[in-house]
Amino acid sequence: MFKKCLLNAAALLMIVVSGPGFAQTQSEADAQSLLSAFASYTDLRIGAVGQNLGTLAATGEAKSGNWEKMKALLSGYQKSDGGLVVWFVRPDGTYYTADKGLMEVKLSDRDYFSALMSGQTISAALVVSKSTGQRSAVIAVPVKEGGKVIGAIGASLFLDRLSEQVGSALALRADAAFFSLAPNGLTTLHKKADRHFLDPRELGSETLKKAANEMLANPAGETAYEFDNARKKAIYRTSPLTQWKFAIIFDAAGQR
């Protein structure tokens, strides 16, 4: 299921970037098209993971609450997707991953945990994964039996890997880039993966700080700032799924 969705997203990106696109002309119309593709690709990726987890959570194996019974299902899904780790968590925070089994640490200290155990679906909560150490976005679905939450099935989606996929698909020219911000201002995706989880408002540029605040306060628009000794222009929009702010940026001097 995921591979089909990813192929559809890749096809969308190929349509956008083929011919005289953003990489060649850098026109605002091309930038808007790439912004739409960037946002659609990412939301489709996260949404597909959520749908797959929902399917797993509805199985008898998951509803049993028995790790040994559900392990094969979760392992099969993880093997089909190299960009995430799949897990099952109990109401006390004890959890198992598809590749490592029972973990020595718990998830009960995660900010999203109470909401998850109260029956809410989690979409793109930012964490450094306890099982892999990778910067990740958590997607998780409660497992219910008899109207009661008995646990949850989740996935930690690796942001470095997702950024690689986006960057490869967009194929932007050297003076262009992409990034996305969580509602709290942390960078979730970036052309340069070492920027993940950094707040652009803390990078020493007052104009970048102003631009980031503007992006966080508005659903969509354009802004400009100076960073890395260059004046940048950005167009942005908000994801209805994660509330992330997606942006395509380029050197303002290079616009033509």
mmCIF file of C-alpha atoms in Angstrom:
data_model
loop_
_atom_site.group_PDB
_atom_site.id
_atom_site.type_symbol
_atom_site.label_atom_id
_atom_site.label_comp_id
_atom_site.label_asym_id
_atom_site.label_seq_id
_atom_site.Cartn_x
_atom_site.Cartn_y
_atom_site.Cartn_z
ATOM 1 C CA MET A 1 0.000 0.000 0.000
ATOM 2 C CA PHE A 2 2.714 2.469 0.962
ATOM 3 C CA LYS A 3 4.780 1.757 -2.152
ATOM 4 C CA LYS A 4 1.770 2.534 -4.352
ATOM 5 C CA CYS A 5 1.200 5.849 -2.561
ATOM 6 C CA LEU A 6 4.882 6.738 -2.826
ATOM 7 C CA LEU A 7 4.871 5.995 -6.547
ATOM 8 C CA ASN A 8 1.861 8.269 -6.971
ATOM 9 C CA ALA A 9 3.680 11.042 -5.116
ATOM 10 C CA ALA A 10 6.796 10.535 -7.209
ATOM 11 C CA ALA A 11 4.707 10.742 -10.372
ATOM 12 C CA LEU A 12 3.271 14.047 -9.186
ATOM 13 C CA LEU A 13 6.746 15.417 -8.599
ATOM 14 C CA MET A 14 7.941 14.258 -12.020
ATOM 15 C CA ILE A 15 5.067 16.120 -13.661
ATOM 16 C CA VAL A 16 5.933 19.275 -11.748
ATOM 17 C CA VAL A 17 9.683 19.280 -12.380
ATOM 18 C CA SER A 18 9.676 18.024 -15.971
ATOM 19 C CA GLY A 19 10.074 20.469 -18.825
ATOM 20 C CA PRO A 20 10.931 24.148 -18.196
ATOM 21 C CA GLY A 21 10.363 24.004 -14.429
ATOM 22 C CA PHE A 22 11.639 25.683 -11.295
ATOM 23 C CA ALA A 23 15.174 24.332 -11.669
ATOM 24 C CA GLN A 24 15.507 26.085 -15.016
ATOM 25 C CA THR A 25 13.515 29.326 -14.761
ATOM 26 C CA GLN A 26 13.120 29.838 -11.011
ATOM 27 C CA SER A 27 9.835 31.640 -11.700
ATOM 28 C CA GLU A 28 7.349 32.171 -8.913
ATOM 29 C CA ALA A 29 4.801 30.007 -10.726
ATOM 30 C CA ASP A 30 7.280 27.134 -10.790
ATOM 31 C CA ALA A 31 8.090 27.694 -7.124
ATOM 32 C CA GLN A 32 4.396 27.498 -6.243
ATOM 33 C CA SER A 33 4.094 24.234 -8.159
ATOM 34 C CA LEU A 34 7.087 22.767 -6.348
ATOM 35 C CA LEU A 35 5.735 23.962 -3.023
ATOM 36 C CA SER A 36 2.485 22.117 -3.723
ATOM 37 C CA ALA A 37 4.430 19.002 -4.693
ATOM 38 C CA PHE A 38 6.634 19.204 -1.582
ATOM 39 C CA ALA A 39 3.623 19.538 0.714
ATOM 40 C CA SER A 40 1.606 16.847 -1.071
ATOM 41 C CA TYR A 41 4.491 14.380 -1.096
ATOM 42 C CA THR A 42 5.146 14.798 2.626
ATOM 43 C CA ASP A 43 1.505 14.699 3.681
ATOM 44 C CA LEU A 44 0.910 11.648 1.506
ATOM 45 C CA ARG A 45 3.880 9.919 3.111
ATOM 46 C CA ILE A 46 2.756 10.657 6.661
ATOM 47 C CA GLY A 47 -0.885 9.965 5.853
ATOM 48 C CA ALA A 48 -0.069 6.608 4.265
ATOM 49 C CA VAL A 49 1.851 5.538 7.368
ATOM 50 C CA GLY A 50 -1.130 6.518 9.514
ATOM 51 C CA GLN A 51 -3.514 4.521 7.335
ATOM 52 C CA ASN A 52 -1.304 1.448 7.463
ATOM 53 C CA LEU A 53 -1.009 1.699 11.237
ATOM 54 C CA GLY A 54 -4.788 2.025 11.492
ATOM 55 C CA THR A 55 -5.181 -1.171 9.500
ATOM 56 C CA LEU A 56 -2.728 -2.968 11.782
ATOM 57 C CA ALA A 57 -4.427 -1.624 14.919
ATOM 58 C CA ALA A 58 -7.755 -3.083 13.791
ATOM 59 C CA THR A 59 -6.452 -6.649 13.456
ATOM 60 C CA GLY A 60 -7.241 -9.404 15.908
ATOM 61 C CA GLU A 61 -3.538 -9.849 16.558
ATOM 62 C CA ALA A 62 -3.198 -6.248 17.725
ATOM 63 C CA LYS A 63 -6.431 -6.315 19.721
ATOM 64 C CA SER A 64 -5.139 -9.362 21.596
ATOM 65 C CA GLY A 65 -2.508 -7.152 23.220
ATOM 66 C CA ASN A 66 -0.097 -10.068 22.903
ATOM 67 C CA TRP A 67 3.222 -9.031 21.374
ATOM 68 C CA GLU A 68 4.061 -12.527 20.136
ATOM 69 C CA LYS A 69 0.808 -12.653 18.182
ATOM 70 C CA MET A 70 1.255 -9.272 16.497
ATOM 71 C CA LYS A 71 5.038 -9.284 16.027
ATOM 72 C CA ALA A 72 4.978 -10.850 12.559
ATOM 73 C CA LEU A 73 2.500 -8.273 11.259
ATOM 74 C CA LEU A 74 4.514 -5.321 12.516
ATOM 75 C CA SER A 75 7.784 -6.818 11.324
ATOM 76 C CA GLY A 76 6.319 -7.386 7.876
ATOM 77 C CA TYR A 77 5.267 -3.763 7.596
ATOM 78 C CA GLN A 78 8.628 -2.468 8.782
ATOM 79 C CA LYS A 79 10.478 -4.669 6.282
ATOM 80 C CA SER A 80 8.374 -3.178 3.476
ATOM 81 C CA ASP A 81 9.455 0.348 4.405
ATOM 82 C CA GLY A 82 13.082 1.164 5.190
ATOM 83 C CA GLY A 83 12.326 4.676 6.422
ATOM 84 C CA LEU A 84 10.793 3.956 9.813
ATOM 85 C CA VAL A 85 10.674 1.729 12.875
ATOM 86 C CA VAL A 86 7.360 0.181 13.958
ATOM 87 C CA TRP A 87 6.382 -0.417 17.586
ATOM 88 C CA PHE A 88 3.618 -1.418 20.005
ATOM 89 C CA VAL A 89 3.231 0.344 23.347
ATOM 90 C CA ARG A 90 1.215 -0.659 26.402
ATOM 91 C CA PRO A 91 -0.702 1.779 28.665
ATOM 92 C CA ASP A 92 2.144 1.680 31.210
ATOM 93 C CA GLY A 93 4.632 2.886 28.591
ATOM 94 C CA THR A 94 6.343 -0.459 28.050
ATOM 95 C CA TYR A 95 6.969 -0.956 24.348
ATOM 96 C CA TYR A 96 8.289 -3.356 21.738
ATOM 97 C CA THR A 97 9.874 -2.591 18.372
ATOM 98 C CA ALA A 98 9.557 -4.811 15.329
ATOM 99 C CA ASP A 99 13.295 -5.402 15.104
ATOM 100 C CA LYS A 100 14.410 -5.397 18.755
ATOM 101 C CA GLY A 101 11.418 -6.653 20.728
ATOM 102 C CA LEU A 102 10.941 -5.487 24.325
ATOM 103 C CA MET A 103 12.823 -2.267 25.058
ATOM 104 C CA GLU A 104 14.414 -1.425 28.399
ATOM 105 C CA VAL A 105 13.055 2.140 28.375
ATOM 106 C CA LYS A 106 9.449 3.353 28.316
ATOM 107 C CA LEU A 107 7.475 5.831 26.228
ATOM 108 C CA SER A 108 5.347 7.126 29.099
ATOM 109 C CA ASP A 109 7.490 10.268 29.374
ATOM 110 C CA ARG A 110 6.782 11.338 25.792
ATOM 111 C CA ASP A 111 4.677 14.487 25.421
ATOM 112 C CA TYR A 112 2.225 12.715 23.119
ATOM 113 C CA PHE A 113 1.748 9.668 25.363
ATOM 114 C CA SER A 114 -1.227 10.826 27.472
ATOM 115 C CA ALA A 115 -3.170 11.918 24.412
ATOM 116 C CA LEU A 116 -2.420 8.620 22.671
ATOM 117 C CA MET A 117 -3.598 6.566 25.629
ATOM 118 C CA SER A 118 -6.772 8.660 25.844
ATOM 119 C CA GLY A 119 -7.667 7.502 22.336
ATOM 120 C CA GLN A 120 -6.224 10.216 20.109
ATOM 121 C CA THR A 121 -4.302 9.512 16.919
ATOM 122 C CA ILE A 122 -0.858 11.125 16.844
ATOM 123 C CA SER A 123 0.404 12.748 13.643
ATOM 124 C CA ALA A 124 4.046 13.807 13.393
ATOM 125 C CA ALA A 125 5.078 14.349 17.012
ATOM 126 C CA LEU A 126 8.780 15.230 16.981
ATOM 127 C CA VAL A 127 11.176 12.991 18.920
ATOM 128 C CA VAL A 128 14.683 11.613 18.946
ATOM 129 C CA SER A 129 13.899 7.911 18.745
ATOM 130 C CA LYS A 130 14.810 5.940 21.862
ATOM 131 C CA SER A 131 15.376 2.780 19.842
ATOM 132 C CA THR A 132 17.435 4.237 16.979
ATOM 133 C CA GLY A 133 18.635 7.682 18.093
ATOM 134 C CA GLN A 134 17.308 9.177 14.855
ATOM 135 C CA ARG A 135 15.349 12.420 14.612
ATOM 136 C CA SER A 136 11.854 11.245 13.848
ATOM 137 C CA ALA A 137 8.199 12.121 13.485
ATOM 138 C CA VAL A 138 5.915 9.809 15.448
ATOM 139 C CA ILE A 139 2.668 8.602 13.928
ATOM 140 C CA ALA A 140 0.591 6.402 16.235
ATOM 141 C CA VAL A 141 -2.896 4.888 16.414
ATOM 142 C CA PRO A 142 -4.616 3.589 19.586
ATOM 143 C CA VAL A 143 -5.528 -0.087 19.762
ATOM 144 C CA LYS A 144 -8.995 -0.519 21.249
ATOM 145 C CA GLU A 145 -10.750 -3.626 22.492
ATOM 146 C CA GLY A 146 -14.194 -3.513 24.048
ATOM 147 C CA GLY A 147 -14.180 0.280 23.908
ATOM 148 C CA LYS A 148 -10.993 0.482 25.962
ATOM 149 C CA VAL A 149 -7.529 1.549 24.841
ATOM 150 C CA ILE A 150 -5.232 -1.423 25.455
ATOM 151 C CA GLY A 151 -2.186 0.065 23.769
ATOM 152 C CA ALA A 152 -1.120 1.661 20.503
ATOM 153 C CA ILE A 153 0.737 0.833 17.322
ATOM 154 C CA GLY A 154 3.116 3.512 16.135
ATOM 155 C CA ALA A 155 5.930 4.308 13.763
ATOM 156 C CA SER A 156 8.908 6.604 14.115
ATOM 157 C CA LEU A 157 9.430 8.093 10.650
ATOM 158 C CA PHE A 158 13.060 9.051 10.035
ATOM 159 C CA LEU A 159 13.226 12.713 9.019
ATOM 160 C CA ASP A 160 16.731 12.519 7.554
ATOM 161 C CA ARG A 161 15.559 9.800 5.186
ATOM 162 C CA LEU A 162 12.374 11.669 4.286
ATOM 163 C CA SER A 163 14.388 14.804 3.504
ATOM 164 C CA GLU A 164 16.643 12.758 1.220
ATOM 165 C CA GLN A 165 13.593 11.474 -0.650
ATOM 166 C CA VAL A 166 12.121 14.953 -1.002
ATOM 167 C CA GLY A 167 15.432 16.443 -2.130
ATOM 168 C CA SER A 168 15.975 13.725 -4.713
ATOM 169 C CA ALA A 169 12.500 14.182 -6.125
ATOM 170 C CA LEU A 170 12.557 17.981 -6.259
ATOM 171 C CA ALA A 171 16.065 18.186 -7.756
ATOM 172 C CA LEU A 172 16.392 21.893 -6.984
ATOM 173 C CA ARG A 173 19.270 23.897 -8.385
ATOM 174 C CA ALA A 174 22.137 24.930 -6.116
ATOM 175 C CA ASP A 175 20.710 28.271 -4.978
ATOM 176 C CA ALA A 176 17.305 26.820 -4.060
ATOM 177 C CA ALA A 177 16.233 24.773 -1.064
ATOM 178 C CA PHE A 178 13.262 23.487 0.888
ATOM 179 C CA PHE A 179 12.405 23.287 4.559
ATOM 180 C CA SER A 180 9.451 22.814 6.873
ATOM 181 C CA LEU A 181 8.752 24.053 10.380
ATOM 182 C CA ALA A 182 6.677 22.514 13.154
ATOM 183 C CA PRO A 183 4.200 24.812 14.962
ATOM 184 C CA ASN A 184 6.800 25.332 17.715
ATOM 185 C CA GLY A 185 9.336 26.599 15.175
ATOM 186 C CA LEU A 186 11.622 23.569 15.007
ATOM 187 C CA THR A 187 12.833 22.527 11.571
ATOM 188 C CA THR A 188 11.315 19.187 10.576
ATOM 189 C CA LEU A 189 12.622 18.806 7.017
ATOM 190 C CA HIS A 190 15.507 20.593 5.312
ATOM 191 C CA LYS A 191 17.738 20.253 2.281
ATOM 192 C CA LYS A 192 20.591 20.165 4.811
ATOM 193 C CA ALA A 193 19.709 17.396 7.265
ATOM 194 C CA ASP A 194 21.919 18.835 10.011
ATOM 195 C CA ARG A 195 19.365 21.650 10.348
ATOM 196 C CA HIS A 196 16.692 19.244 11.592
ATOM 197 C CA PHE A 197 15.277 20.189 15.015
ATOM 198 C CA LEU A 198 17.002 23.589 14.911
ATOM 199 C CA ASP A 199 14.891 26.722 15.381
ATOM 200 C CA PRO A 200 15.729 29.207 12.585
ATOM 201 C CA ARG A 201 14.922 32.049 14.965
ATOM 202 C CA GLU A 202 18.024 31.103 16.949
ATOM 203 C CA LEU A 203 20.546 31.108 14.075
ATOM 204 C CA GLY A 204 21.679 34.706 14.513
ATOM 205 C CA SER A 205 19.782 36.444 11.714
ATOM 206 C CA GLU A 206 17.186 38.980 12.813
ATOM 207 C CA THR A 207 15.588 38.986 9.372
ATOM 208 C CA LEU A 208 15.360 35.178 9.412
ATOM 209 C CA LYS A 209 13.825 35.344 12.884
ATOM 210 C CA LYS A 210 11.237 37.825 11.636
ATOM 211 C CA ALA A 211 10.497 35.702 8.567
ATOM 212 C CA ALA A 212 10.081 32.531 10.642
ATOM 213 C CA ASN A 213 7.690 34.284 13.028
ATOM 214 C CA GLU A 214 5.723 35.529 10.041
ATOM 215 C CA MET A 215 5.494 32.010 8.633
ATOM 216 C CA LEU A 216 4.384 30.551 11.942
ATOM 217 C CA ALA A 217 1.675 33.194 12.326
ATOM 218 C CA ASN A 218 0.131 32.901 8.850
ATOM 219 C CA PRO A 219 -1.356 30.033 6.831
ATOM 220 C CA ALA A 220 0.467 30.898 3.592
ATOM 221 C CA GLY A 221 2.383 33.665 1.887
ATOM 222 C CA GLU A 222 5.765 35.028 0.861
ATOM 223 C CA THR A 223 8.612 36.419 2.930
ATOM 224 C CA ALA A 224 12.277 37.374 2.610
ATOM 225 C CA TYR A 225 15.352 37.352 4.828
ATOM 226 C CA GLU A 226 19.150 37.403 4.798
ATOM 227 C CA PHE A 227 21.171 34.321 5.727
ATOM 228 C CA ASP A 228 24.540 32.839 4.719
ATOM 229 C CA ASN A 229 25.491 36.187 3.161
ATOM 230 C CA ALA A 230 22.609 36.007 0.703
ATOM 231 C CA ARG A 231 19.147 37.474 0.477
ATOM 232 C CA LYS A 232 16.556 34.717 0.353
ATOM 233 C CA LYS A 233 12.962 34.683 -0.759
ATOM 234 C CA ALA A 234 10.523 32.075 0.525
ATOM 235 C CA ILE A 235 7.011 31.023 -0.361
ATOM 236 C CA TYR A 236 5.189 28.884 2.171
ATOM 237 C CA ARG A 237 1.954 27.122 3.047
ATOM 238 C CA THR A 238 0.535 25.141 5.976
ATOM 239 C CA SER A 239 -0.114 21.397 6.019
ATOM 240 C CA PRO A 240 -3.698 20.569 7.058
ATOM 241 C CA LEU A 241 -2.447 17.210 8.359
ATOM 242 C CA THR A 242 0.517 18.164 10.556
ATOM 243 C CA GLN A 243 0.275 21.975 10.685
ATOM 244 C CA TRP A 244 3.888 22.098 9.477
ATOM 245 C CA LYS A 245 4.874 25.107 7.407
ATOM 246 C CA PHE A 246 6.323 23.985 4.076
ATOM 247 C CA ALA A 247 8.620 26.410 2.250
ATOM 248 C CA ILE A 248 10.552 26.653 -0.996
ATOM 249 C CA ILE A 249 13.390 29.188 -0.815
ATOM 250 C CA PHE A 250 15.818 30.632 -3.318
ATOM 251 C CA ASP A 251 18.323 33.446 -3.635
ATOM 252 C CA ALA A 252 16.311 36.578 -4.330
ATOM 253 C CA ALA A 253 19.122 37.926 -6.509
ATOM 254 C CA GLY A 254 18.949 34.797 -8.649
ATOM 255 C CA GLN A 255 15.243 35.083 -9.395
ATOM 256 C CA ARG A 256 14.525 35.603 -13.042
#
